[in-house]
PDB file of C-alpha atoms and ligand atoms in Angstrom:
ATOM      1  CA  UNK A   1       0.000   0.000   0.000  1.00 96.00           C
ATOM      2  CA  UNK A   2       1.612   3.272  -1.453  1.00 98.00           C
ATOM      3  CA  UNK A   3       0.151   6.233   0.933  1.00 98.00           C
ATOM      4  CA  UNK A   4       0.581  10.037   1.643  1.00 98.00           C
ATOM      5  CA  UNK A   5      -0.305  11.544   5.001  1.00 98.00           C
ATOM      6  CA  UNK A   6      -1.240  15.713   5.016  1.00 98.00           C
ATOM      7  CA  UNK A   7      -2.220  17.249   7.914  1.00 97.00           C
ATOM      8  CA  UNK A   8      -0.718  20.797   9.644  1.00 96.00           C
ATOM      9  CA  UNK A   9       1.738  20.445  11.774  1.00 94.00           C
ATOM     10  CA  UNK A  10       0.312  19.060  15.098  1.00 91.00           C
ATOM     11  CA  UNK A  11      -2.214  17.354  13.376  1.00 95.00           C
ATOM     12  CA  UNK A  12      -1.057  13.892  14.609  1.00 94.00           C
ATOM     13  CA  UNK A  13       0.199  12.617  11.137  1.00 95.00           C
ATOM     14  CA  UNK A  14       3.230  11.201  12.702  1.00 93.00           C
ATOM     15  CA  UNK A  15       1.402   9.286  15.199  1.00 94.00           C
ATOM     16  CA  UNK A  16      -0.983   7.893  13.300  1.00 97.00           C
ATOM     17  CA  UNK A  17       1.408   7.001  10.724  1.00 97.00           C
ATOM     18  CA  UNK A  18       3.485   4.971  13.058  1.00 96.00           C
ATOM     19  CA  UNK A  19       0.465   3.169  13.614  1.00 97.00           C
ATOM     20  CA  UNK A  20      -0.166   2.289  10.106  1.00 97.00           C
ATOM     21  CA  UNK A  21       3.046   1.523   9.633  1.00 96.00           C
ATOM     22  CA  UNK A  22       2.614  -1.728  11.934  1.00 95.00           C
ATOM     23  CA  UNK A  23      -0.127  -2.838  10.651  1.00 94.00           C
ATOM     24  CA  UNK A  24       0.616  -2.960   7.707  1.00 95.00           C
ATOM     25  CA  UNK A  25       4.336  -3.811   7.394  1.00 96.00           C
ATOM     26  CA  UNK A  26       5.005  -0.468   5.353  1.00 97.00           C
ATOM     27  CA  UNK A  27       8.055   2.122   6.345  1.00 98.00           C
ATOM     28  CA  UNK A  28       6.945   5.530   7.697  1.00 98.00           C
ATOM     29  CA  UNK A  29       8.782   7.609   5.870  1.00 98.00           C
ATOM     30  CA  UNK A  30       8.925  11.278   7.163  1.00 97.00           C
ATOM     31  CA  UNK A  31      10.869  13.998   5.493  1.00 98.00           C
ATOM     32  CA  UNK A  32      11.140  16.047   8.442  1.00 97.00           C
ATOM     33  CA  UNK A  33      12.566  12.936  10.894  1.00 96.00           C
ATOM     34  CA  UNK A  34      15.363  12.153   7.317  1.00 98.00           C
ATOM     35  CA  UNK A  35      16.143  15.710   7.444  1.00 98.00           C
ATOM     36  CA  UNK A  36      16.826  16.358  11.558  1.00 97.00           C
ATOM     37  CA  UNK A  37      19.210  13.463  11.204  1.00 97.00           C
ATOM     38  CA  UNK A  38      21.163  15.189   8.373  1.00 98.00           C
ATOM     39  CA  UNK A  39      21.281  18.170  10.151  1.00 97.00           C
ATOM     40  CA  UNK A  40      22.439  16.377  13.610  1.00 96.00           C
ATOM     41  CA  UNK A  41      25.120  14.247  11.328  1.00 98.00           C
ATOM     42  CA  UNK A  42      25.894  17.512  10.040  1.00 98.00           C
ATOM     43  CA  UNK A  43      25.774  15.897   6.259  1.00 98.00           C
ATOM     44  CA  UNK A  44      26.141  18.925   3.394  1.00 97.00           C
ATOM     45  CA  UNK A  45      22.043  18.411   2.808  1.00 97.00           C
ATOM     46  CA  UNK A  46      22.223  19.157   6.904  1.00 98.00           C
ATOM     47  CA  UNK A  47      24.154  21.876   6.535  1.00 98.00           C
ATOM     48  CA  UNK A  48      22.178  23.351   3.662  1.00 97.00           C
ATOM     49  CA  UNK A  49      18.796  23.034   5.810  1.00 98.00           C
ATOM     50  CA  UNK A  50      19.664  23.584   9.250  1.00 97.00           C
ATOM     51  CA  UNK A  51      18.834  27.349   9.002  1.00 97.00           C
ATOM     52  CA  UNK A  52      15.886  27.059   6.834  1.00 98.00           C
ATOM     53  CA  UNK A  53      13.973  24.755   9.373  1.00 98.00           C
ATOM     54  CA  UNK A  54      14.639  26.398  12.185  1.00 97.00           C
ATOM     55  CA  UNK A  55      12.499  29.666  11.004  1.00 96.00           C
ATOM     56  CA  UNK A  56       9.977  27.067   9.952  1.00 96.00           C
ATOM     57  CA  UNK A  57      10.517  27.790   5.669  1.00 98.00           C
ATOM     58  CA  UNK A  58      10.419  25.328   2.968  1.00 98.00           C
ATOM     59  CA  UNK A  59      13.862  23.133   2.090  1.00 98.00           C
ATOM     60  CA  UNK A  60      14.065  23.138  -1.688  1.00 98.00           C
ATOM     61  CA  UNK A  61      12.188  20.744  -3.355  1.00 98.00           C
ATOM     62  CA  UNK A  62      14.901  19.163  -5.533  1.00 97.00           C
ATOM     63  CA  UNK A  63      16.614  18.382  -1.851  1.00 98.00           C
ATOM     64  CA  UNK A  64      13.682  16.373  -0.468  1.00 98.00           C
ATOM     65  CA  UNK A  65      12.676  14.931  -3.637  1.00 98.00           C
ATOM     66  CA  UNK A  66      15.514  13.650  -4.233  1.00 97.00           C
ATOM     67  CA  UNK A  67      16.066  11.584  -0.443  1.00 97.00           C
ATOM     68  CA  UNK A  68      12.601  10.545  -1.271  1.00 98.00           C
ATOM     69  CA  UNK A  69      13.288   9.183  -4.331  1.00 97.00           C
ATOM     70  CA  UNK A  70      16.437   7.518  -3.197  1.00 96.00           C
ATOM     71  CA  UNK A  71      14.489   5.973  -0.313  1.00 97.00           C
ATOM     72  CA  UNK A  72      11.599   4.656  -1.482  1.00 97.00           C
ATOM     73  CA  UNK A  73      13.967   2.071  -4.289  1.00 95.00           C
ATOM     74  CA  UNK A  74      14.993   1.160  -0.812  1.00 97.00           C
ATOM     75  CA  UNK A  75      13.940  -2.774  -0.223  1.00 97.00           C
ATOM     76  CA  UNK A  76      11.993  -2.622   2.946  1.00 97.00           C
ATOM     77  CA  UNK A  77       9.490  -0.396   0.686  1.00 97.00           C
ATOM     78  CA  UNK A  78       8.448  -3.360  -1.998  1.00 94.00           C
ATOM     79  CA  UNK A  79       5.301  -3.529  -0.194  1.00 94.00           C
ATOM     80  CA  UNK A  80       4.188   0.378  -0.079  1.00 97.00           C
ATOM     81  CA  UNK A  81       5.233   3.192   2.006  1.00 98.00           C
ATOM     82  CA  UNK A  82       3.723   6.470   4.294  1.00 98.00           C
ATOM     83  CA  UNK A  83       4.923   9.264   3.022  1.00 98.00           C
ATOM     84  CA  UNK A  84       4.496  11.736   5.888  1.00 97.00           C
ATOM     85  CA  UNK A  85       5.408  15.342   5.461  1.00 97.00           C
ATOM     86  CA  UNK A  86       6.052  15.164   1.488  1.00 98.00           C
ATOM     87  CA  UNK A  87       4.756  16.185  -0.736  1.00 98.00           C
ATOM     88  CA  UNK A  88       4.595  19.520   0.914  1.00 98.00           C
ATOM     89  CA  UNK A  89       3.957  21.746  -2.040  1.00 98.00           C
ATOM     90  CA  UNK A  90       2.551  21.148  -5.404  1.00 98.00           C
ATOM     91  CA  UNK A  91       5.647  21.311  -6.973  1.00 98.00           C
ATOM     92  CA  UNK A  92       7.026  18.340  -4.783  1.00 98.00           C
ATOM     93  CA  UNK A  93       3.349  16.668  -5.697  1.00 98.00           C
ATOM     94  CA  UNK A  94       4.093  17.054  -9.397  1.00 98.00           C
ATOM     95  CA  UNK A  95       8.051  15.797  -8.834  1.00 98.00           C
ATOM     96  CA  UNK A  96       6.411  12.472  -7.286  1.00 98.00           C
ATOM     97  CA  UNK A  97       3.979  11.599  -9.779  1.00 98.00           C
ATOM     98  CA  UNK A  98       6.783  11.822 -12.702  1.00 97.00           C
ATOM     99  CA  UNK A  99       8.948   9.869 -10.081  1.00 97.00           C
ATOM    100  CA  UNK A 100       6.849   6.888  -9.470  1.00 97.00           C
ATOM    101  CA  UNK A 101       5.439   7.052 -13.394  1.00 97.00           C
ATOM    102  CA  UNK A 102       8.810   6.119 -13.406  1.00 96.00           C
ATOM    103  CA  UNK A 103       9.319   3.266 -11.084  1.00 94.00           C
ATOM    104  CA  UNK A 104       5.932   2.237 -12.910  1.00 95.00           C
ATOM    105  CA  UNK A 105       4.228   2.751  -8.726  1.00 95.00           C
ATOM    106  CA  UNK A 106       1.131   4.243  -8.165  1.00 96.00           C
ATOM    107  CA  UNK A 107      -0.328   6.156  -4.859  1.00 98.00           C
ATOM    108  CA  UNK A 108      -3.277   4.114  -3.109  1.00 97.00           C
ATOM    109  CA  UNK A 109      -4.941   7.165  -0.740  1.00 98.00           C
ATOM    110  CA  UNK A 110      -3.916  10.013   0.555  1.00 98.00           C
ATOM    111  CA  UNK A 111      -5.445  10.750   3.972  1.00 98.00           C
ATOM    112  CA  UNK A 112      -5.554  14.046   5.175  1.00 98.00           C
ATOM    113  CA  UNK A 113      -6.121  14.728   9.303  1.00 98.00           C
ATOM    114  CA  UNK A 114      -7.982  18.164   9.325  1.00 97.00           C
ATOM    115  CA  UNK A 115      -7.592  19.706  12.801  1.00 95.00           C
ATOM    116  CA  UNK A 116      -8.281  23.486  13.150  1.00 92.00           C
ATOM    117  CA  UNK A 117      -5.921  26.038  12.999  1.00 87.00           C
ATOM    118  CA  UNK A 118      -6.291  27.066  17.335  1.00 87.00           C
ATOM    119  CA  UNK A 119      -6.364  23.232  18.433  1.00 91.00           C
ATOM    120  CA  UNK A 120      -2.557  23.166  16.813  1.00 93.00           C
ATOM    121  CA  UNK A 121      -0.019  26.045  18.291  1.00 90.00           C
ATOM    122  CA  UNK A 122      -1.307  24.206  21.786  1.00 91.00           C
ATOM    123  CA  UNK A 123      -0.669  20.677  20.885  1.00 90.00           C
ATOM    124  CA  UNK A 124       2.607  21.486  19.366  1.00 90.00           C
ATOM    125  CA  UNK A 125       3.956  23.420  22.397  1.00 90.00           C
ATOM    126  CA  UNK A 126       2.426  21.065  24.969  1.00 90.00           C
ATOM    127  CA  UNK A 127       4.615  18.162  22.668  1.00 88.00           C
ATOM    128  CA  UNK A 128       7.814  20.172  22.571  1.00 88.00           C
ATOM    129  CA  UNK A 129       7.380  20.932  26.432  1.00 89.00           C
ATOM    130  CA  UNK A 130       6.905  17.119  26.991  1.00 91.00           C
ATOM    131  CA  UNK A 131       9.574  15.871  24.786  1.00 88.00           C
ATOM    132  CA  UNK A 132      12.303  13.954  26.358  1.00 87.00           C
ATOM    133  CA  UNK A 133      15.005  15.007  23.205  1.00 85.00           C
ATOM    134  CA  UNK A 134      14.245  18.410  24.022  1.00 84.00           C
ATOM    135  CA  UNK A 135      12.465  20.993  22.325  1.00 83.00           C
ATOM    136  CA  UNK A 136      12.992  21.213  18.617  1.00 87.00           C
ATOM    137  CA  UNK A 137      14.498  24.229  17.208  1.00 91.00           C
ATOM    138  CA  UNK A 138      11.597  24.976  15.172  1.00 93.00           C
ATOM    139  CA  UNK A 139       8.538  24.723  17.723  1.00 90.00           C
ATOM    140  CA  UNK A 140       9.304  27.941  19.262  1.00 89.00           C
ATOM    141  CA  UNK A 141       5.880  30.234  19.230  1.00 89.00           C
ATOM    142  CA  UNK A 142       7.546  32.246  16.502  1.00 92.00           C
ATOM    143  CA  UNK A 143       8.648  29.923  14.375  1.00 93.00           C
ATOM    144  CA  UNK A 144       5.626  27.652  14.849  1.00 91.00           C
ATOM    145  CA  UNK A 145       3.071  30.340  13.653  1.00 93.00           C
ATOM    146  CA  UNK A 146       5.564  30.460  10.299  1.00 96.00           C
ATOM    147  CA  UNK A 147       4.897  27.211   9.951  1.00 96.00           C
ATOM    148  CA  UNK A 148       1.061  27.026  10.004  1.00 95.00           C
ATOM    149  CA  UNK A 149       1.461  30.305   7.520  1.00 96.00           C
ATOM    150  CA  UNK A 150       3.688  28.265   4.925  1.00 97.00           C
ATOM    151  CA  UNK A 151       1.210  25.120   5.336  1.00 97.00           C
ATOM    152  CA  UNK A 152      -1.643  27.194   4.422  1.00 96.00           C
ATOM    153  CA  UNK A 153      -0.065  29.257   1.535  1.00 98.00           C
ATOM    154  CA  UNK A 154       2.012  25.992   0.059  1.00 98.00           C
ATOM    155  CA  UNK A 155       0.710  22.683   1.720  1.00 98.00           C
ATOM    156  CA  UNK A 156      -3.047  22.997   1.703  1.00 97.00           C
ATOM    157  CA  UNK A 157      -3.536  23.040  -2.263  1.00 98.00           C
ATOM    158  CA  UNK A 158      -1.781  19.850  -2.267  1.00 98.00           C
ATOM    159  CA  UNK A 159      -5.400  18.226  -0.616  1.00 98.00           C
ATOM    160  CA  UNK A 160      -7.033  19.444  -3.924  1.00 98.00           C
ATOM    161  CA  UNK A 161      -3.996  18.247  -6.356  1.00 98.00           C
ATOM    162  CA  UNK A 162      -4.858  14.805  -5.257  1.00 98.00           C
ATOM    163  CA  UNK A 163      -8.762  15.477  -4.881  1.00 98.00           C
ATOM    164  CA  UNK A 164      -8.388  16.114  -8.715  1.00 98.00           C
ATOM    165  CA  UNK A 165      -7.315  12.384  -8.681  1.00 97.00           C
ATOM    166  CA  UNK A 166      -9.819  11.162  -6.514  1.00 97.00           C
ATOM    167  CA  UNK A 167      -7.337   9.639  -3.894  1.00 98.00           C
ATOM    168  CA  UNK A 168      -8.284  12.363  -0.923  1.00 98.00           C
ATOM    169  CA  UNK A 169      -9.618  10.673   2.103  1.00 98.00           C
ATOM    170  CA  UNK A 170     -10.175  13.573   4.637  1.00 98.00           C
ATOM    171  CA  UNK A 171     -11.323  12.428   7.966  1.00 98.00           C
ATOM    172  CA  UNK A 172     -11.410  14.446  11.552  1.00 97.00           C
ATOM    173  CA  UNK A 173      -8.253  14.469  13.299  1.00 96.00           C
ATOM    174  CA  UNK A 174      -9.865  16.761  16.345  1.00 95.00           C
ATOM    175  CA  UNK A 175     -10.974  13.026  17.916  1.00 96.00           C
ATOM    176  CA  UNK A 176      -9.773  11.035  20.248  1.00 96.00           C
ATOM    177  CA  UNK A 177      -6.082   9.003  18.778  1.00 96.00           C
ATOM    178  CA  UNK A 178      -8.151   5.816  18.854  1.00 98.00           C
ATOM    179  CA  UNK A 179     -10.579   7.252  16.823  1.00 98.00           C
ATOM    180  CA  UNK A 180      -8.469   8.377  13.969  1.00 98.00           C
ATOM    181  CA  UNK A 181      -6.530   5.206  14.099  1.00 98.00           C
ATOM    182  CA  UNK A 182      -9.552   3.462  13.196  1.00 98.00           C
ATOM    183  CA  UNK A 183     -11.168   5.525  10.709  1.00 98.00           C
ATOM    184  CA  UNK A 184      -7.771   5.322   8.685  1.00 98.00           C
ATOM    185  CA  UNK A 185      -7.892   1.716   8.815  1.00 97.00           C
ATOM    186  CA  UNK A 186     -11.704   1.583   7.904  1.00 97.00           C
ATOM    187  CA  UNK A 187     -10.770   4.189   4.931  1.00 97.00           C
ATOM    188  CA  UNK A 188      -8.277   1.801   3.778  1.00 96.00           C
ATOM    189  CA  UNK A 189      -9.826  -0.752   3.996  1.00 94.00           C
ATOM    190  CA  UNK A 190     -11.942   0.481   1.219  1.00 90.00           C
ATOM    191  CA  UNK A 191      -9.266   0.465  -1.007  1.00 87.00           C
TER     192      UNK A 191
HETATM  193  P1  ADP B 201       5.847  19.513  11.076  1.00 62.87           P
HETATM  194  O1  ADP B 201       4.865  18.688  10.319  1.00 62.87           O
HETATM  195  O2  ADP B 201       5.624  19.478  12.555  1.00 62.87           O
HETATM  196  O3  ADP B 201       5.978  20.926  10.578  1.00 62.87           O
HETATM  197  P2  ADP B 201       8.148  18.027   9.949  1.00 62.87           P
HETATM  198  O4  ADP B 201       8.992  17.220  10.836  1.00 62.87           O
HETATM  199  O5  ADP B 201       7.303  17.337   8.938  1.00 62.87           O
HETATM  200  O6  ADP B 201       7.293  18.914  10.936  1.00 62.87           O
HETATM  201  O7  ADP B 201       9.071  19.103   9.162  1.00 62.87           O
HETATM  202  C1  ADP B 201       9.945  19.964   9.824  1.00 62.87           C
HETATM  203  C2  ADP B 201      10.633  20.891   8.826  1.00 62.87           C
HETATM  204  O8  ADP B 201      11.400  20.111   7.896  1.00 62.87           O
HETATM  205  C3  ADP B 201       9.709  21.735   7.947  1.00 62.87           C
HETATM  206  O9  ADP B 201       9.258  22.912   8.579  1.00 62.87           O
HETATM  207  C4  ADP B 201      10.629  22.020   6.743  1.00 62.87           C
HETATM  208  O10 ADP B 201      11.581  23.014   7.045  1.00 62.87           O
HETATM  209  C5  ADP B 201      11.393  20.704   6.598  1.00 62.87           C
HETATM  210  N1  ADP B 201      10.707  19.782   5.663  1.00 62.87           N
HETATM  211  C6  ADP B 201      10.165  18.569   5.968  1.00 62.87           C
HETATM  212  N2  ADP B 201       9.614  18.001   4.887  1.00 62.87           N
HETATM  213  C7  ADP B 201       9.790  18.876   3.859  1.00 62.87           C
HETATM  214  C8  ADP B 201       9.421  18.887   2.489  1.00 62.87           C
HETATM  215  N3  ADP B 201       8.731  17.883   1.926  1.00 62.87           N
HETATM  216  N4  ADP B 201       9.796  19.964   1.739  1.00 62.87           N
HETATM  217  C9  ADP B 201      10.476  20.968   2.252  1.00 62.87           C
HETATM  218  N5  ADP B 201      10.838  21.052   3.547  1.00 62.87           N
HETATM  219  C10 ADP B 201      10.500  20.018   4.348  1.00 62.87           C
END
């Protein structure tokens, strides 16, 4: 099963797609988890987005399209991948269609968590407060509300790119964790 999470950030996508990703044998594969590491191992992609994430902008697409494209030829994703936090712009959307045209692969559903805009700066800064790593650099208040600004302007038009191609699923992500667990699995079970 080939699928896409969307959601804001704080919508629970990462959650949820750790979830999935045991039931159903299929990597999570987040673009913002690939790109901490390179920044931690200090890696010349790490260096070249260390500053951009921590004000909460946009890496450039040819960067992240091209770990996810590395990644997914990867053998632990024969059987399907999440793909959670890419695409993240339509550009990236169009990159992956010509990419897995390519690899002859085709996207199953995309499931999108809608939460609204006031439930997220508080889940985000209760998360960073409870994290044992620490804070991340990027979920100060400032750099947090830049990030809700660039998912609305860039991210959100990628729910109607894939609309277009009847794949959307959008279900509630304001319920209970439980509850959003299982509506994704009844949703894919449909497919
Ligand atoms: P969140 O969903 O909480 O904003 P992520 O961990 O998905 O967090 O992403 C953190 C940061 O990593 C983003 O703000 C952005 O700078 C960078 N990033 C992650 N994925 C992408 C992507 N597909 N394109 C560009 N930048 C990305």
């Amino acid at each position: 099963m080939k699928l896409i999470f969307l959601g804001p950030p704080g919508a629970g996508k990462g959650t949820q797609a750790q979830r999935i990703e045991e039931t159903f044998s299929i990597p999570q594969l987040s673009t913002g988890d690939m790109l901490r590491a390179a920044v931690a191992a200090e890696t010349a992609v790490g260096l070249q987005a260390k500053d951009i994430m921590a004000r909460g902008d946009l890496v450039p697409d040819e960067v992240v399209v091209g770990i996810i494209s590395d990644r997914i030829e990867q053998d632990d994703c024969a059987n399907g991948f999440i793909l959670d936090g890419f695409p993240r712009n339509v550009a990236q959307a169009e990159a992956l269609d010509v990419m897995l045209s390519e690899k002859s692969i085709s996207l199953d559903a995309v499931i999108e968590l809608a939460v609204d805009p006031e439930v997220l700066i508080g889940r985000i800064l209760k998360r960073a407060e409870e994290s044992v790593d620490g804070p991340r650099q990027d979920d100060t208040e400032e750099a947090l509300q830049h990030r809700l600004q660039v998912y609305e302007k860039q991210t959100a038009p990628v729910a109607d790119f894939y609309a277009g191609k009847g794949i959307l699923r959008t279900l509630d992500g304001m319920q209970e964790m439980d509850e959003v667990t299982a509506q994704i699995k009844a949703a894919l079970q449909e497919i």
